[in-house]
Amino acid sequence: MSHEFWISPETYVVDPGSSIRAEFRVGQNMKGSGFSFLDFQSERFDYVTAQGTRPVPARMGDRPALNLEAPVDNGLVVVVHQTVDSELTYREWDKFVAFTEHKDFTWALDEHRAHGWPETGFKESYRRHAKSLVAVGDGAGTDSFSGMAIEIVAVTNPYTDDLSGGMIVDVIYENAPRANEQVELFEKSPEGEVVITRHRTDTTGRAVLPVKGGHEYLVDSVVIRLTGNEDIAAGPVWHSLWGSLTFKTPL
């Protein structure tokens, strides 16, 4: 099965001028180990406020990965992190089958067979694109597209907007709406129970996600595509792009 990557703040609402601290996590069901900031694994690490986009002043080995002085004014802070490419080798065909079924691109199985590739020993490269919404004071503000290859944009501000009709997100892939595709919603209750539901974007790449007060959420969308390598000895034949967004709803 797949392993998500997400930004996990210690708290989603902080006072102006205090600290915003968050872990990088890799795991399943919103359970995973925290990882230090490593500059050679990071292509981009920024935070976005109403005043613009700035690089996070992270240092090699920082743990938690994000330790940022919050702005002195109220507002929404959007943390943006993009990794470099990593690779994995499939030793078991069933794991690739399970991955494609879980993320709703089983067409990749037929494509793989059509290329005559073996069921084991082939490689996939992957890249992570993560965002997190943190409220400083009242958290007023808006999220926007930051330019990543795959990105989940919060149309609704979970800290200030009415959530009775759901949390609205747009999924963008290569600067265009990702229409009619799966979005996973991981919901963690205050007691730590995690429920996973699957949803779909509409023709405009938009999804409306049901949320509850006081819960933490991870939204996930994944793309897989061919790399162009025809020979598995030449490198990865598959490349996946992972988009995630985390936030917490107020009580």
PDB file of N, CA and C in Angstrom, residues 144-222:
ATOM      1  N   SER A 144      -3.812  30.052  -2.132  1.00  0.00           N
ATOM      2  CA  SER A 144      -3.778  30.226  -3.587  1.00  0.00           C
ATOM      3  C   SER A 144      -2.772  29.252  -4.174  1.00  0.00           C
ATOM      4  N   PHE A 145      -2.810  29.101  -5.482  1.00  0.00           N
ATOM      5  CA  PHE A 145      -1.915  28.188  -6.182  1.00  0.00           C
ATOM      6  C   PHE A 145      -0.483  28.718  -6.091  1.00  0.00           C
ATOM      7  N   SER A 146       0.432  27.868  -5.642  1.00  0.00           N
ATOM      8  CA  SER A 146       1.819  28.292  -5.439  1.00  0.00           C
ATOM      9  C   SER A 146       2.758  27.833  -6.550  1.00  0.00           C
ATOM     10  N   GLY A 147       2.230  27.055  -7.520  1.00  0.00           N
ATOM     11  CA  GLY A 147       3.040  26.691  -8.673  1.00  0.00           C
ATOM     12  C   GLY A 147       3.627  25.302  -8.682  1.00  0.00           C
ATOM     13  N   MET A 148       3.247  24.438  -7.739  1.00  0.00           N
ATOM     14  CA  MET A 148       3.782  23.082  -7.752  1.00  0.00           C
ATOM     15  C   MET A 148       3.125  22.242  -8.843  1.00  0.00           C
ATOM     16  N   ALA A 149       3.795  21.150  -9.233  1.00  0.00           N
ATOM     17  CA  ALA A 149       3.303  20.311 -10.332  1.00  0.00           C
ATOM     18  C   ALA A 149       1.948  19.715 -10.010  1.00  0.00           C
ATOM     19  N   ILE A 150       1.764  19.267  -8.787  1.00  0.00           N
ATOM     20  CA  ILE A 150       0.438  18.887  -8.305  1.00  0.00           C
ATOM     21  C   ILE A 150       0.223  19.613  -6.997  1.00  0.00           C
ATOM     22  N   GLU A 151      -0.945  20.183  -6.843  1.00  0.00           N
ATOM     23  CA  GLU A 151      -1.185  21.012  -5.672  1.00  0.00           C
ATOM     24  C   GLU A 151      -2.657  20.996  -5.304  1.00  0.00           C
ATOM     25  N   ILE A 152      -2.909  20.943  -4.004  1.00  0.00           N
ATOM     26  CA  ILE A 152      -4.272  21.039  -3.479  1.00  0.00           C
ATOM     27  C   ILE A 152      -4.432  22.432  -2.881  1.00  0.00           C
ATOM     28  N   VAL A 153      -5.358  23.187  -3.416  1.00  0.00           N
ATOM     29  CA  VAL A 153      -5.586  24.566  -2.995  1.00  0.00           C
ATOM     30  C   VAL A 153      -6.877  24.630  -2.187  1.00  0.00           C
ATOM     31  N   ALA A 154      -6.798  25.213  -1.007  1.00  0.00           N
ATOM     32  CA  ALA A 154      -7.983  25.371  -0.160  1.00  0.00           C
ATOM     33  C   ALA A 154      -8.787  26.570  -0.640  1.00  0.00           C
ATOM     34  N   VAL A 155      -9.970  26.307  -1.147  1.00  0.00           N
ATOM     35  CA  VAL A 155     -10.882  27.389  -1.535  1.00  0.00           C
ATOM     36  C   VAL A 155     -11.551  27.953  -0.289  1.00  0.00           C
ATOM     37  N   THR A 156     -11.865  27.066   0.646  1.00  0.00           N
ATOM     38  CA  THR A 156     -12.439  27.449   1.935  1.00  0.00           C
ATOM     39  C   THR A 156     -11.318  27.666   2.944  1.00  0.00           C
ATOM     40  N   ASN A 157     -11.431  28.697   3.750  1.00  0.00           N
ATOM     41  CA  ASN A 157     -10.522  28.867   4.882  1.00  0.00           C
ATOM     42  C   ASN A 157     -11.157  28.168   6.080  1.00  0.00           C
ATOM     43  N   PRO A 158     -10.561  27.063   6.565  1.00  0.00           N
ATOM     44  CA  PRO A 158     -11.218  26.295   7.628  1.00  0.00           C
ATOM     45  C   PRO A 158     -11.294  27.037   8.959  1.00  0.00           C
ATOM     46  N   TYR A 159     -10.524  28.109   9.125  1.00  0.00           N
ATOM     47  CA  TYR A 159     -10.487  28.829  10.392  1.00  0.00           C
ATOM     48  C   TYR A 159     -11.481  29.984  10.456  1.00  0.00           C
ATOM     49  N   THR A 160     -11.946  30.439   9.303  1.00  0.00           N
ATOM     50  CA  THR A 160     -12.831  31.611   9.302  1.00  0.00           C
ATOM     51  C   THR A 160     -14.137  31.407   8.546  1.00  0.00           C
ATOM     52  N   ASP A 161     -14.204  30.438   7.648  1.00  0.00           N
ATOM     53  CA  ASP A 161     -15.390  30.279   6.794  1.00  0.00           C
ATOM     54  C   ASP A 161     -16.383  29.291   7.381  1.00  0.00           C
ATOM     55  N   ASP A 162     -17.600  29.363   6.891  1.00  0.00           N
ATOM     56  CA  ASP A 162     -18.665  28.438   7.273  1.00  0.00           C
ATOM     57  C   ASP A 162     -18.371  27.073   6.644  1.00  0.00           C
ATOM     58  N   LEU A 163     -18.248  26.046   7.483  1.00  0.00           N
ATOM     59  CA  LEU A 163     -17.922  24.705   6.995  1.00  0.00           C
ATOM     60  C   LEU A 163     -19.133  23.782   6.948  1.00  0.00           C
ATOM     61  N   SER A 164     -20.326  24.339   7.172  1.00  0.00           N
ATOM     62  CA  SER A 164     -21.517  23.486   7.195  1.00  0.00           C
ATOM     63  C   SER A 164     -21.775  22.832   5.842  1.00  0.00           C
ATOM     64  N   GLY A 165     -21.322  23.474   4.767  1.00  0.00           N
ATOM     65  CA  GLY A 165     -21.478  22.900   3.431  1.00  0.00           C
ATOM     66  C   GLY A 165     -20.277  22.117   2.961  1.00  0.00           C
ATOM     67  N   GLY A 166     -19.277  21.954   3.841  1.00  0.00           N
ATOM     68  CA  GLY A 166     -18.088  21.182   3.498  1.00  0.00           C
ATOM     69  C   GLY A 166     -16.869  22.066   3.263  1.00  0.00           C
ATOM     70  N   MET A 167     -15.735  21.426   3.181  1.00  0.00           N
ATOM     71  CA  MET A 167     -14.455  22.085   2.883  1.00  0.00           C
ATOM     72  C   MET A 167     -14.214  21.955   1.380  1.00  0.00           C
ATOM     73  N   ILE A 168     -14.036  23.076   0.707  1.00  0.00           N
ATOM     74  CA  ILE A 168     -13.875  23.076  -0.747  1.00  0.00           C
ATOM     75  C   ILE A 168     -12.395  23.172  -1.093  1.00  0.00           C
ATOM     76  N   VAL A 169     -11.934  22.290  -1.969  1.00  0.00           N
ATOM     77  CA  VAL A 169     -10.548  22.320  -2.432  1.00  0.00           C
ATOM     78  C   VAL A 169     -10.516  22.198  -3.950  1.00  0.00           C
ATOM     79  N   ASP A 170      -9.502  22.781  -4.549  1.00  0.00           N
ATOM     80  CA  ASP A 170      -9.216  22.594  -5.969  1.00  0.00           C
ATOM     81  C   ASP A 170      -7.938  21.775  -6.099  1.00  0.00           C
ATOM     82  N   VAL A 171      -7.945  20.816  -7.009  1.00  0.00           N
ATOM     83  CA  VAL A 171      -6.750  20.032  -7.288  1.00  0.00           C
ATOM     84  C   VAL A 171      -6.208  20.469  -8.644  1.00  0.00           C
ATOM     85  N   ILE A 172      -4.957  20.872  -8.654  1.00  0.00           N
ATOM     86  CA  ILE A 172      -4.328  21.394  -9.866  1.00  0.00           C
ATOM     87  C   ILE A 172      -3.135  20.520 -10.226  1.00  0.00           C
ATOM     88  N   TYR A 173      -3.081  20.109 -11.497  1.00  0.00           N
ATOM     89  CA  TYR A 173      -1.984  19.279 -12.002  1.00  0.00           C
ATOM     90  C   TYR A 173      -1.446  19.924 -13.274  1.00  0.00           C
ATOM     91  N   GLU A 174      -0.174  20.250 -13.246  1.00  0.00           N
ATOM     92  CA  GLU A 174       0.480  20.911 -14.374  1.00  0.00           C
ATOM     93  C   GLU A 174      -0.311  22.134 -14.839  1.00  0.00           C
ATOM     94  N   ASN A 175      -0.646  22.973 -13.872  1.00  0.00           N
ATOM     95  CA  ASN A 175      -1.296  24.267 -14.109  1.00  0.00           C
ATOM     96  C   ASN A 175      -2.717  24.171 -14.653  1.00  0.00           C
ATOM     97  N   ALA A 176      -3.333  23.007 -14.558  1.00  0.00           N
ATOM     98  CA  ALA A 176      -4.707  22.836 -15.043  1.00  0.00           C
ATOM     99  C   ALA A 176      -5.525  22.071 -14.004  1.00  0.00           C
ATOM    100  N   PRO A 177      -6.847  22.264 -13.987  1.00  0.00           N
ATOM    101  CA  PRO A 177      -7.681  21.525 -13.041  1.00  0.00           C
ATOM    102  C   PRO A 177      -7.558  20.018 -13.264  1.00  0.00           C
ATOM    103  N   ARG A 178      -7.477  19.289 -12.182  1.00  0.00           N
ATOM    104  CA  ARG A 178      -7.428  17.819 -12.273  1.00  0.00           C
ATOM    105  C   ARG A 178      -8.864  17.305 -12.132  1.00  0.00           C
ATOM    106  N   ALA A 179      -9.510  17.115 -13.263  1.00  0.00           N
ATOM    107  CA  ALA A 179     -10.942  16.813 -13.292  1.00  0.00           C
ATOM    108  C   ALA A 179     -11.220  15.323 -13.159  1.00  0.00           C
ATOM    109  N   ASN A 180     -12.321  15.022 -12.464  1.00  0.00           N
ATOM    110  CA  ASN A 180     -12.853  13.657 -12.368  1.00  0.00           C
ATOM    111  C   ASN A 180     -11.814  12.666 -11.859  1.00  0.00           C
ATOM    112  N   GLU A 181     -11.103  13.057 -10.821  1.00  0.00           N
ATOM    113  CA  GLU A 181     -10.075  12.195 -10.249  1.00  0.00           C
ATOM    114  C   GLU A 181     -10.312  12.017  -8.756  1.00  0.00           C
ATOM    115  N   GLN A 182      -9.711  10.956  -8.209  1.00  0.00           N
ATOM    116  CA  GLN A 182      -9.916  10.616  -6.808  1.00  0.00           C
ATOM    117  C   GLN A 182      -9.162  11.559  -5.875  1.00  0.00           C
ATOM    118  N   VAL A 183      -9.825  11.892  -4.784  1.00  0.00           N
ATOM    119  CA  VAL A 183      -9.220  12.620  -3.672  1.00  0.00           C
ATOM    120  C   VAL A 183      -9.521  11.823  -2.411  1.00  0.00           C
ATOM    121  N   GLU A 184      -8.493  11.569  -1.619  1.00  0.00           N
ATOM    122  CA  GLU A 184      -8.688  10.878  -0.345  1.00  0.00           C
ATOM    123  C   GLU A 184      -8.713  11.881   0.789  1.00  0.00           C
ATOM    124  N   LEU A 185      -9.593  11.641   1.739  1.00  0.00           N
ATOM    125  CA  LEU A 185      -9.706  12.491   2.914  1.00  0.00           C
ATOM    126  C   LEU A 185      -9.451  11.636   4.152  1.00  0.00           C
ATOM    127  N   PHE A 186      -8.409  11.988   4.883  1.00  0.00           N
ATOM    128  CA  PHE A 186      -8.077  11.329   6.143  1.00  0.00           C
ATOM    129  C   PHE A 186      -8.553  12.241   7.275  1.00  0.00           C
ATOM    130  N   GLU A 187      -9.396  11.712   8.137  1.00  0.00           N
ATOM    131  CA  GLU A 187      -9.991  12.493   9.213  1.00  0.00           C
ATOM    132  C   GLU A 187      -9.577  11.893  10.555  1.00  0.00           C
ATOM    133  N   LYS A 188      -8.918  12.711  11.387  1.00  0.00           N
ATOM    134  CA  LYS A 188      -8.497  12.251  12.716  1.00  0.00           C
ATOM    135  C   LYS A 188      -9.309  12.979  13.779  1.00  0.00           C
ATOM    136  N   SER A 189      -9.991  12.216  14.606  1.00  0.00           N
ATOM    137  CA  SER A 189     -10.810  12.785  15.669  1.00  0.00           C
ATOM    138  C   SER A 189      -9.927  13.240  16.836  1.00  0.00           C
ATOM    139  N   PRO A 190     -10.482  14.022  17.758  1.00  0.00           N
ATOM    140  CA  PRO A 190      -9.691  14.423  18.937  1.00  0.00           C
ATOM    141  C   PRO A 190      -9.194  13.236  19.749  1.00  0.00           C
ATOM    142  N   GLU A 191      -9.871  12.090  19.629  1.00  0.00           N
ATOM    143  CA  GLU A 191      -9.455  10.891  20.348  1.00  0.00           C
ATOM    144  C   GLU A 191      -8.390  10.097  19.585  1.00  0.00           C
ATOM    145  N   GLY A 192      -8.076  10.542  18.370  1.00  0.00           N
ATOM    146  CA  GLY A 192      -7.039   9.873  17.591  1.00  0.00           C
ATOM    147  C   GLY A 192      -7.548   8.831  16.617  1.00  0.00           C
ATOM    148  N   GLU A 193      -8.865   8.653  16.522  1.00  0.00           N
ATOM    149  CA  GLU A 193      -9.418   7.697  15.562  1.00  0.00           C
ATOM    150  C   GLU A 193      -9.365   8.291  14.156  1.00  0.00           C
ATOM    151  N   VAL A 194      -8.938   7.478  13.192  1.00  0.00           N
ATOM    152  CA  VAL A 194      -8.785   7.953  11.816  1.00  0.00           C
ATOM    153  C   VAL A 194      -9.789   7.249  10.914  1.00  0.00           C
ATOM    154  N   VAL A 195     -10.506   8.049  10.130  1.00  0.00           N
ATOM    155  CA  VAL A 195     -11.458   7.526   9.149  1.00  0.00           C
ATOM    156  C   VAL A 195     -11.030   8.038   7.780  1.00  0.00           C
ATOM    157  N   ILE A 196     -11.016   7.146   6.780  1.00  0.00           N
ATOM    158  CA  ILE A 196     -10.603   7.504   5.430  1.00  0.00           C
ATOM    159  C   ILE A 196     -11.792   7.386   4.495  1.00  0.00           C
ATOM    160  N   THR A 197     -12.044   8.438   3.742  1.00  0.00           N
ATOM    161  CA  THR A 197     -13.110   8.413   2.740  1.00  0.00           C
ATOM    162  C   THR A 197     -12.534   8.857   1.405  1.00  0.00           C
ATOM    163  N   ARG A 198     -13.159   8.401   0.328  1.00  0.00           N
ATOM    164  CA  ARG A 198     -12.702   8.741  -1.019  1.00  0.00           C
ATOM    165  C   ARG A 198     -13.753   9.571  -1.736  1.00  0.00           C
ATOM    166  N   HIS A 199     -13.276  10.580  -2.422  1.00  0.00           N
ATOM    167  CA  HIS A 199     -14.151  11.525  -3.105  1.00  0.00           C
ATOM    168  C   HIS A 199     -13.594  11.756  -4.513  1.00  0.00           C
ATOM    169  N   ARG A 200     -14.317  12.531  -5.306  1.00  0.00           N
ATOM    170  CA  ARG A 200     -13.851  12.826  -6.660  1.00  0.00           C
ATOM    171  C   ARG A 200     -13.994  14.313  -6.952  1.00  0.00           C
ATOM    172  N   THR A 201     -13.063  14.802  -7.743  1.00  0.00           N
ATOM    173  CA  THR A 201     -13.202  16.173  -8.219  1.00  0.00           C
ATOM    174  C   THR A 201     -14.251  16.213  -9.325  1.00  0.00           C
ATOM    175  N   ASP A 202     -14.819  17.397  -9.542  1.00  0.00           N
ATOM    176  CA  ASP A 202     -15.769  17.555 -10.637  1.00  0.00           C
ATOM    177  C   ASP A 202     -15.020  17.953 -11.909  1.00  0.00           C
ATOM    178  N   THR A 203     -15.733  18.405 -12.910  1.00  0.00           N
ATOM    179  CA  THR A 203     -15.097  18.736 -14.187  1.00  0.00           C
ATOM    180  C   THR A 203     -14.189  19.954 -14.099  1.00  0.00           C
ATOM    181  N   THR A 204     -14.306  20.716 -13.003  1.00  0.00           N
ATOM    182  CA  THR A 204     -13.439  21.885 -12.816  1.00  0.00           C
ATOM    183  C   THR A 204     -12.281  21.597 -11.861  1.00  0.00           C
ATOM    184  N   GLY A 205     -12.120  20.337 -11.452  1.00  0.00           N
ATOM    185  CA  GLY A 205     -11.057  19.978 -10.526  1.00  0.00           C
ATOM    186  C   GLY A 205     -11.370  20.282  -9.075  1.00  0.00           C
ATOM    187  N   ARG A 206     -12.623  20.554  -8.785  1.00  0.00           N
ATOM    188  CA  ARG A 206     -13.031  20.942  -7.432  1.00  0.00           C
ATOM    189  C   ARG A 206     -13.701  19.786  -6.702  1.00  0.00           C
ATOM    190  N   ALA A 207     -13.435  19.692  -5.398  1.00  0.00           N
ATOM    191  CA  ALA A 207     -14.076  18.687  -4.558  1.00  0.00           C
ATOM    192  C   ALA A 207     -14.606  19.361  -3.302  1.00  0.00           C
ATOM    193  N   VAL A 208     -15.756  18.903  -2.849  1.00  0.00           N
ATOM    194  CA  VAL A 208     -16.352  19.382  -1.603  1.00  0.00           C
ATOM    195  C   VAL A 208     -16.267  18.241  -0.597  1.00  0.00           C
ATOM    196  N   LEU A 209     -15.550  18.465   0.491  1.00  0.00           N
ATOM    197  CA  LEU A 209     -15.231  17.405   1.435  1.00  0.00           C
ATOM    198  C   LEU A 209     -15.974  17.617   2.749  1.00  0.00           C
ATOM    199  N   PRO A 210     -16.643  16.584   3.262  1.00  0.00           N
ATOM    200  CA  PRO A 210     -17.359  16.731   4.535  1.00  0.00           C
ATOM    201  C   PRO A 210     -16.368  16.797   5.702  1.00  0.00           C
ATOM    202  N   VAL A 211     -16.571  17.759   6.594  1.00  0.00           N
ATOM    203  CA  VAL A 211     -15.669  17.913   7.741  1.00  0.00           C
ATOM    204  C   VAL A 211     -16.479  18.123   9.017  1.00  0.00           C
ATOM    205  N   LYS A 212     -15.823  17.837  10.143  1.00  0.00           N
ATOM    206  CA  LYS A 212     -16.425  17.998  11.458  1.00  0.00           C
ATOM    207  C   LYS A 212     -15.564  18.927  12.304  1.00  0.00           C
ATOM    208  N   GLY A 213     -16.191  19.620  13.236  1.00  0.00           N
ATOM    209  CA  GLY A 213     -15.473  20.538  14.093  1.00  0.00           C
ATOM    210  C   GLY A 213     -14.490  19.836  15.005  1.00  0.00           C
ATOM    211  N   GLY A 214     -13.305  20.414  15.158  1.00  0.00           N
ATOM    212  CA  GLY A 214     -12.306  19.882  16.082  1.00  0.00           C
ATOM    213  C   GLY A 214     -11.524  18.696  15.562  1.00  0.00           C
ATOM    214  N   HIS A 215     -11.630  18.384  14.265  1.00  0.00           N
ATOM    215  CA  HIS A 215     -10.910  17.258  13.685  1.00  0.00           C
ATOM    216  C   HIS A 215      -9.729  17.753  12.842  1.00  0.00           C
ATOM    217  N   GLU A 216      -8.714  16.908  12.752  1.00  0.00           N
ATOM    218  CA  GLU A 216      -7.549  17.193  11.911  1.00  0.00           C
ATOM    219  C   GLU A 216      -7.720  16.452  10.594  1.00  0.00           C
ATOM    220  N   TYR A 217      -7.299  17.098   9.479  1.00  0.00           N
ATOM    221  CA  TYR A 217      -7.529  16.507   8.163  1.00  0.00           C
ATOM    222  C   TYR A 217      -6.268  16.506   7.311  1.00  0.00           C
ATOM    223  N   LEU A 218      -6.159  15.439   6.529  1.00  0.00           N
ATOM    224  CA  LEU A 218      -5.152  15.309   5.483  1.00  0.00           C
ATOM    225  C   LEU A 218      -5.891  15.011   4.183  1.00  0.00           C
ATOM    226  N   VAL A 219      -5.714  15.876   3.196  1.00  0.00           N
ATOM    227  CA  VAL A 219      -6.287  15.666   1.862  1.00  0.00           C
ATOM    228  C   VAL A 219      -5.147  15.217   0.955  1.00  0.00           C
ATOM    229  N   ASP A 220      -5.422  14.196   0.132  1.00  0.00           N
ATOM    230  CA  ASP A 220      -4.362  13.564  -0.652  1.00  0.00           C
ATOM    231  C   ASP A 220      -4.835  13.329  -2.081  1.00  0.00           C
ATOM    232  N   SER A 221      -3.982  13.641  -3.048  1.00  0.00           N
ATOM    233  CA  SER A 221      -4.260  13.347  -4.455  1.00  0.00           C
ATOM    234  C   SER A 221      -2.954  12.918  -5.112  1.00  0.00           C
ATOM    235  N   VAL A 222      -3.006  11.851  -5.908  1.00  0.00           N
ATOM    236  CA  VAL A 222      -1.794  11.260  -6.484  1.00  0.00           C
ATOM    237  C   VAL A 222      -1.963  11.072  -7.991  1.00  0.00           C
TER     238      VAL A 222
END
